[in-house]
XYZ file of C-alpha atoms in Angstrom:
537
model
C 196.484 9.241 119.603
C 194.796 12.552 119.690
C 197.373 13.789 117.148
C 196.433 11.137 115.015
C 192.582 11.785 114.964
C 193.292 15.521 114.208
C 195.196 14.868 111.361
C 192.672 11.853 110.180
C 189.618 14.507 110.054
C 191.965 17.300 108.302
C 192.712 14.664 105.721
C 189.164 13.820 105.387
C 188.186 17.759 104.905
C 190.572 17.778 102.094
C 189.309 14.663 100.515
C 187.882 15.918 96.895
C 186.627 11.680 96.183
C 183.824 11.682 97.841
C 180.782 14.068 99.140
C 180.919 15.897 102.235
C 178.079 14.592 104.225
C 178.134 16.673 107.229
C 176.030 20.139 107.892
C 172.400 21.006 107.512
C 171.798 21.862 103.720
C 171.606 25.341 102.619
C 168.169 27.339 101.819
C 168.760 27.816 98.114
C 169.283 24.218 97.439
C 166.195 23.414 99.200
C 164.239 25.611 96.865
C 166.301 24.631 93.773
C 165.075 20.852 93.732
C 168.640 19.597 93.582
C 168.408 18.087 97.162
C 170.133 14.667 95.244
C 172.981 16.511 94.657
C 175.843 17.465 96.819
C 175.147 20.941 98.254
C 178.725 21.982 99.315
C 180.278 20.263 95.932
C 181.477 23.892 94.411
C 182.257 24.977 98.080
C 184.479 21.942 98.650
C 186.587 22.303 96.000
C 187.782 25.791 96.966
C 188.406 24.680 100.446
C 190.439 21.598 99.106
C 192.599 23.775 96.791
C 192.971 26.106 99.754
C 193.822 23.101 102.361
C 196.093 21.520 99.804
C 198.000 24.251 99.039
C 198.531 25.181 103.089
C 200.016 20.876 103.354
C 202.634 21.583 100.318
C 203.855 24.268 101.836
C 204.756 22.870 105.180
C 203.411 19.957 107.795
C 204.486 22.460 110.641
C 201.327 25.054 109.817
C 198.943 22.049 109.743
C 196.940 23.555 112.703
C 197.340 27.148 111.737
C 196.028 26.036 107.961
C 193.238 23.701 109.237
C 191.462 26.535 111.549
C 191.961 28.928 108.457
C 190.121 26.084 106.047
C 187.185 25.611 109.365
C 186.812 29.110 108.849
C 186.455 29.079 105.266
C 184.139 26.550 104.862
C 181.789 28.074 107.286
C 181.438 31.520 105.395
C 181.586 30.114 102.108
C 178.607 27.680 103.302
C 176.528 30.305 104.772
C 176.901 32.928 101.384
C 174.163 33.187 99.180
C 174.952 31.477 95.759
C 174.749 33.875 92.279
C 171.461 33.079 89.983
C 174.229 31.854 87.696
C 175.415 29.457 90.228
C 171.550 28.422 90.842
C 171.003 28.358 86.853
C 174.319 26.148 87.081
C 173.632 23.562 89.502
C 169.331 23.486 88.928
C 168.206 20.180 87.553
C 164.711 19.503 86.184
C 162.524 17.853 88.779
C 161.497 14.157 88.267
C 158.320 13.088 88.300
C 159.508 10.219 90.773
C 159.945 11.317 94.835
C 163.777 11.748 95.156
C 165.560 9.536 97.804
C 167.264 12.747 99.229
C 164.018 15.132 99.679
C 162.635 15.501 103.037
C 159.183 13.977 103.995
C 158.551 16.169 106.610
C 155.377 18.389 105.204
C 156.129 22.047 104.606
C 154.213 24.292 106.374
C 153.082 26.636 103.958
C 153.704 25.557 100.132
C 151.852 28.242 98.626
C 154.400 31.089 99.868
C 157.549 31.016 98.715
C 160.759 33.039 99.957
C 162.380 35.429 97.159
C 165.448 34.170 96.385
C 168.022 37.121 96.944
C 166.825 37.521 100.570
C 165.049 36.428 103.614
C 163.063 37.537 106.230
C 164.287 39.822 108.648
C 163.813 38.662 112.501
C 165.028 41.306 114.993
C 166.589 40.393 118.229
C 164.153 40.790 120.978
C 166.388 40.905 123.755
C 167.812 44.454 122.428
C 163.808 45.885 121.693
C 163.337 48.508 124.125
C 159.243 47.730 124.418
C 159.027 50.346 126.778
C 159.739 53.130 124.290
C 157.922 51.890 120.945
C 154.576 51.287 123.273
C 155.339 55.039 123.927
C 155.733 56.056 120.435
C 152.837 54.372 119.233
C 150.143 55.550 122.038
C 150.870 59.097 122.183
C 149.104 61.611 120.999
C 150.625 63.914 117.586
C 151.458 66.840 119.075
C 149.611 70.036 117.405
C 151.729 72.584 115.619
C 150.176 76.012 116.094
C 151.307 76.804 112.970
C 149.188 76.561 109.880
C 149.643 74.623 107.020
C 150.122 76.066 103.153
C 146.707 74.412 102.449
C 145.436 76.671 105.371
C 146.904 79.841 104.646
C 145.793 79.440 101.332
C 142.358 78.987 101.940
C 142.295 81.700 104.567
C 143.537 83.889 101.918
C 140.870 83.268 99.340
C 138.323 83.298 102.123
C 139.355 86.636 103.450
C 140.120 85.535 106.872
C 142.587 88.080 108.413
C 143.301 85.861 111.723
C 144.412 82.229 111.913
C 141.339 81.336 113.547
C 138.788 78.889 112.609
C 136.931 79.316 109.250
C 133.581 79.969 108.391
C 132.825 81.962 111.724
C 130.718 84.715 112.739
C 132.542 87.699 113.910
C 129.829 88.510 116.285
C 126.170 86.500 117.539
C 123.533 86.455 114.717
C 120.793 88.630 115.436
C 117.612 87.408 116.958
C 114.532 87.530 114.874
C 112.200 90.094 115.752
C 109.437 88.615 118.391
C 106.507 86.633 116.692
C 108.359 86.106 113.651
C 107.838 82.843 111.644
C 110.171 81.096 109.278
C 108.267 79.198 106.825
C 110.964 77.147 105.947
C 111.297 75.979 109.668
C 109.123 72.630 108.147
C 111.240 72.238 105.034
C 114.583 71.457 107.129
C 113.322 70.418 110.326
C 111.881 67.012 108.844
C 113.718 63.567 108.874
C 112.012 61.952 106.484
C 111.602 62.184 103.226
C 109.511 65.285 101.736
C 107.159 63.625 99.653
C 106.486 61.905 102.713
C 106.177 64.192 105.446
C 102.901 65.751 106.365
C 102.618 69.481 105.444
C 101.870 71.288 108.916
C 102.686 74.853 107.241
C 99.995 77.137 105.798
C 99.685 80.588 104.544
C 97.996 82.945 106.343
C 97.831 86.904 104.895
C 98.971 89.539 106.839
C 96.249 92.595 105.334
C 92.486 92.158 105.343
C 90.432 91.076 102.770
C 88.104 93.946 103.061
C 87.932 96.951 105.143
C 84.495 98.588 105.797
C 83.889 102.206 107.510
C 81.784 101.934 110.968
C 80.998 105.860 111.613
C 79.688 106.791 115.370
C 81.478 103.465 116.501
C 81.588 103.706 120.531
C 84.854 103.489 122.173
C 83.750 101.755 125.214
C 86.110 98.437 126.607
C 83.033 96.952 128.072
C 80.589 96.900 125.839
C 80.029 93.918 123.105
C 79.035 95.221 119.800
C 79.543 92.763 117.152
C 77.760 89.169 116.208
C 77.753 87.264 113.439
C 74.773 84.714 113.132
C 74.765 81.588 111.253
C 73.000 82.929 108.447
C 75.895 85.042 107.593
C 73.872 88.086 108.937
C 76.677 90.066 110.927
C 74.691 93.099 113.365
C 77.137 95.678 114.561
C 75.672 98.634 117.134
C 77.157 101.828 115.834
C 75.714 104.601 118.411
C 71.977 104.094 118.991
C 71.415 102.525 116.209
C 71.682 98.591 115.164
C 72.865 97.662 111.176
C 72.433 94.524 109.460
C 75.093 93.819 106.891
C 74.858 90.816 104.656
C 78.263 89.082 104.205
C 77.039 87.117 101.174
C 75.892 90.480 99.025
C 77.224 93.041 101.185
C 73.873 94.905 101.355
C 73.133 97.281 104.758
C 69.985 97.171 106.268
C 69.028 99.521 109.637
C 67.776 97.225 112.071
C 66.511 100.280 114.539
C 67.534 103.331 115.864
C 67.070 104.682 119.423
C 65.759 108.319 120.193
C 68.323 110.301 121.847
C 72.625 109.909 122.584
C 72.567 106.920 124.871
C 74.127 104.170 122.632
C 73.327 100.459 122.105
C 75.597 98.280 124.435
C 75.196 94.869 123.188
C 73.941 92.323 120.216
C 73.328 88.702 120.311
C 71.853 85.957 117.781
C 69.941 83.397 119.031
C 71.384 80.158 118.650
C 71.098 78.099 115.092
C 70.106 79.311 112.442
C 67.472 81.524 113.418
C 66.637 85.457 113.077
C 65.903 86.692 116.356
C 68.706 88.908 117.864
C 68.942 90.358 120.921
C 69.752 93.845 121.997
C 71.076 95.134 125.160
C 70.087 98.940 125.609
C 71.553 101.460 128.229
C 68.626 101.902 130.096
C 68.759 98.405 131.261
C 66.003 96.791 129.013
C 66.855 93.865 126.634
C 64.687 93.722 123.455
C 64.493 90.788 121.548
C 63.851 91.867 117.631
C 62.694 89.511 114.771
C 65.182 90.535 111.597
C 63.245 88.941 108.713
C 60.073 90.912 109.474
C 62.357 93.855 110.933
C 60.074 93.899 114.189
C 60.321 94.113 117.553
C 58.937 91.078 119.600
C 59.510 92.462 123.385
C 61.513 94.138 125.749
C 62.665 92.633 129.362
C 63.421 94.450 132.121
C 65.716 93.603 135.233
C 68.228 95.587 135.435
C 68.663 98.859 136.631
C 72.007 99.788 134.265
C 73.004 99.588 131.258
C 73.455 96.018 129.812
C 76.654 95.389 128.132
C 77.144 91.454 127.556
C 74.267 89.013 126.361
C 74.532 85.000 125.888
C 71.670 82.472 124.425
C 71.555 78.809 126.018
C 68.857 78.005 123.618
C 65.306 79.910 124.636
C 66.762 81.289 127.119
C 68.948 84.805 127.391
C 71.212 85.965 130.107
C 72.439 89.196 130.659
C 75.272 91.290 132.306
C 75.028 94.718 133.763
C 76.754 97.539 135.619
C 74.897 96.875 138.321
C 77.002 93.170 138.523
C 73.792 91.368 138.495
C 73.133 88.158 135.613
C 69.679 88.282 134.837
C 68.315 84.972 132.894
C 65.232 85.628 130.788
C 63.261 82.969 129.395
C 61.860 84.414 126.210
C 58.783 81.904 125.902
C 57.257 82.911 129.063
C 55.144 85.923 130.051
C 57.325 86.180 133.152
C 60.550 85.914 131.739
C 62.904 86.878 134.533
C 63.555 83.065 135.706
C 66.675 83.856 137.979
C 68.496 86.790 139.057
C 72.215 86.210 140.616
C 74.791 88.471 141.955
C 77.251 87.666 140.427
C 80.120 90.530 140.347
C 80.903 93.223 142.670
C 81.507 95.637 139.551
C 80.133 95.423 136.272
C 79.839 92.465 134.226
C 82.227 92.706 130.777
C 81.574 89.426 129.105
C 79.141 86.524 129.123
C 79.889 83.219 127.519
C 78.137 80.028 127.326
C 79.910 76.540 127.130
C 78.567 74.855 123.818
C 77.089 71.814 126.189
C 75.313 74.804 127.544
C 76.678 73.272 131.175
C 78.722 76.021 132.082
C 78.265 80.049 132.453
C 81.590 81.824 132.602
C 81.588 85.706 133.817
C 83.899 88.428 133.877
C 83.736 91.209 135.708
C 85.413 94.916 136.357
C 86.240 93.097 139.930
C 89.350 91.086 137.956
C 87.328 88.141 138.820
C 86.249 84.816 136.430
C 83.653 83.147 137.515
C 81.994 79.310 136.931
C 78.510 78.836 137.115
C 77.339 75.210 136.816
C 73.883 74.594 134.985
C 70.609 74.033 137.196
C 69.283 71.034 136.968
C 66.818 70.352 134.876
C 66.572 74.187 133.323
C 68.737 75.816 130.705
C 69.482 78.731 133.563
C 72.566 78.307 135.775
C 72.647 78.090 139.514
C 72.819 80.812 142.404
C 76.497 79.439 143.571
C 79.590 79.217 141.199
C 81.795 76.358 141.040
C 84.726 78.265 140.383
C 86.193 81.760 140.792
C 89.708 82.470 139.719
C 91.022 85.597 140.704
C 94.443 85.972 138.650
C 93.828 87.948 136.634
C 95.081 91.913 137.524
C 92.900 93.576 134.992
C 89.104 93.771 133.804
C 87.937 90.323 132.527
C 86.722 91.117 129.253
C 88.007 88.606 126.456
C 86.312 84.760 127.030
C 85.993 82.115 124.756
C 85.218 78.342 125.048
C 86.878 76.027 123.108
C 84.438 74.437 120.518
C 86.472 70.971 120.090
C 87.661 70.554 123.659
C 85.060 70.352 126.150
C 86.051 72.171 129.307
C 88.535 74.465 128.043
C 88.026 78.333 128.455
C 90.438 81.118 127.424
C 89.965 84.415 128.990
C 92.183 87.481 129.131
C 92.702 90.775 131.215
C 93.037 94.437 130.824
C 95.696 97.144 130.419
C 96.921 96.059 134.339
C 97.273 92.181 133.111
C 97.739 92.192 129.811
C 97.739 88.004 129.925
C 95.615 85.058 128.548
C 94.923 82.522 130.636
C 93.427 78.900 129.762
C 91.580 77.243 132.349
C 90.002 73.663 132.245
C 86.842 74.028 134.309
C 86.314 70.802 134.933
C 89.430 70.379 137.163
C 89.641 73.895 138.029
C 93.388 74.335 136.728
C 95.135 76.921 135.288
C 96.488 74.936 132.018
C 98.810 77.709 130.686
C 99.328 81.737 130.844
C 101.129 83.748 128.239
C 101.771 87.495 128.612
C 100.266 89.409 125.601
C 101.946 92.460 126.343
C 98.952 94.821 125.722
C 95.612 94.901 126.727
C 93.218 91.910 125.627
C 89.838 93.031 124.393
C 88.424 89.938 123.203
C 89.161 86.158 122.085
C 87.912 83.464 119.767
C 88.838 80.038 118.954
C 89.289 78.500 115.374
C 87.136 75.398 114.575
C 89.671 74.366 111.510
C 92.634 75.052 113.809
C 93.971 74.279 117.572
C 94.711 77.943 117.446
C 92.759 81.055 119.061
C 93.061 84.571 118.106
C 92.915 87.927 120.532
C 92.243 91.593 119.608
C 94.018 93.748 121.323
C 94.743 98.008 122.360
C 97.123 99.810 123.849
C 99.991 100.081 122.531
C 100.046 97.856 119.461
C 96.553 97.490 118.648
C 96.933 94.218 116.826
C 95.331 90.832 116.021
C 97.370 87.607 117.485
C 96.957 84.011 116.501
C 98.393 81.626 118.979
C 98.904 78.282 118.635
C 97.344 75.560 121.091
C 98.349 74.476 123.593
C 101.833 75.620 123.325
C 100.497 79.293 122.819
C 103.275 80.241 120.770
C 102.735 83.619 118.570
C 101.504 81.931 114.648
C 101.287 85.695 113.573
C 100.131 88.994 114.132
C 97.646 90.990 112.430
C 98.219 95.212 112.197
C 96.403 97.868 110.234
C 93.837 99.029 113.199
C 95.154 102.319 114.377
C 93.473 102.239 117.574
C 92.200 99.863 120.060
C 90.667 96.180 118.409
C 86.899 96.422 120.675
C 85.304 93.037 119.404
C 86.040 90.318 117.283
C 83.102 87.806 116.147
C 83.722 84.294 113.751
C 82.026 83.508 110.579
C 79.553 80.749 110.217
C 82.082 78.690 108.328
C 84.573 79.161 110.943
C 87.533 81.270 108.027
C 87.112 84.366 108.512
C 87.747 86.966 111.611
C 85.992 90.719 111.503
C 87.596 92.488 114.075
C 86.147 95.915 115.129
C 88.159 99.090 115.796
C 88.173 102.452 117.805
C 89.479 103.695 114.438
C 85.749 103.918 112.885
C 86.628 99.968 110.666
C 85.618 96.964 110.411
C 88.404 94.793 109.029
C 87.603 91.269 107.418
C 90.877 88.895 107.971
C 90.633 85.329 106.422
C 93.137 83.641 108.611
C 91.691 80.382 108.775
C 91.606 79.486 105.298
C 90.787 75.598 104.772
C 93.844 73.888 102.240
C 92.211 72.971 98.972
C 93.509 69.379 98.792
C 91.246 68.539 102.315
C 88.550 70.859 101.730
C 85.453 69.728 102.906
C 82.001 69.688 101.091
C 80.632 73.817 101.844
C 78.667 74.673 104.556
C 75.068 76.327 103.441
C 75.399 79.917 104.877
C 72.895 81.371 102.272
C 71.853 84.804 103.730
C 68.535 85.629 104.874
C 66.586 88.174 102.187
C 66.617 91.327 102.937
C 64.016 93.106 103.410
C 65.395 96.507 103.725
C 67.379 98.333 100.504
C 69.221 101.345 102.054
C 72.151 103.298 101.103
C 74.895 101.913 102.188
C 76.487 103.042 105.394
C 79.508 100.944 104.986
C 81.801 100.381 102.238
């Protein structure tokens, strides 16, 4: 019976009267919307013709022809039809749902597969995942050979080698010591320039005025220059004292000593008074009324020259070569209210703090002593509060900070060459900077957080320092000999330097910003009583 079943199947395959219902529908038939038609109609005709010709030829070759017809039907069913076949079999779809249409919803109706090809599904069993992972994750090997673009750019820039472009062949030279780049603020700010606070200012590096000072004594231990609150400058030249009106430029001679003994120190009284204390080589301290050009009194107490003076209200403190500090109360007949054995060698400088609580004394014995105020008085106790011995040379430069209580700056001589900042409230040395030259004088600015120092060998310059970093802001050169002394103008904008080259130089280094300038301080000079020929120009 098996052979009859086989013949029945062959007959059913060769029959062209009815549709072939076996086998899945082709994709192109589904896409063309002709599911209601027999998808294998044209193919069946070809198969039927091939099978009929095989049956008519010979019946004994039935099995062979059947196998060939089966193979041909499979190949023909898998073949993608042409556009002509699609147009021939395509019919206008009906609005009604076709009975033969599948009811299974399509996963993605929006995406349509092209008619000519299908997506590629690789054979995962033949895929080498290790090799793929290695090829995707490995870094590309950098070729040492330059590209055409690199060669062209290198040739245009004149590079001889194939190295990195736009590089220095050698390290850039370092800027000179103390150089300040004025564009540093412009290129170092991260904010918008219009909202950035302007921190730079112009500092003139040449003096505004130069005055002649003949017969000035070249002595490191003397203090021969002071500027009063009335805008009058007192300067000791040899054995005489002259007054220079900074407002009118008029010169007056206050006093002149007989002989060759020089005037050693001058100091104006605090406030806008017209009284001037003068220290002499004989150990006498004289008090003068500069308005009346009259000596008021002479006060003794020292056995050697008086090289430093300092006022604290009505008490004048004097320091001498004998190492003693004498406090004089100018109101009393017995002026000597206290004598202190302060140093073992000459006292180079004396400075009262702005609040009047401490007196700083620097000596040729390399010591800096801080003396506290005696309770209920305006002179110091006999025992020092601190004695600093960090300097390696005479301590001549002394200055109290006007806007920070208890901060003191001190400078040493040739063997030391350092500026030290002290906090007398704690006794700590805040900072130290090596100036590389003798420190003769120090001043604090009242408008900026800066201080200025005058120096001797070897540069003979003035240096502005930024506080508290102690970075150099500017170097002012011009003196050909050491700078003996410095003094600040009453408005705090100008500095006058006295040099051993017999010149006085006026430097306007602390000028205020015009946009932030406050109301001008009344610095009207005291009326001059003498009209002498100008000794300075």
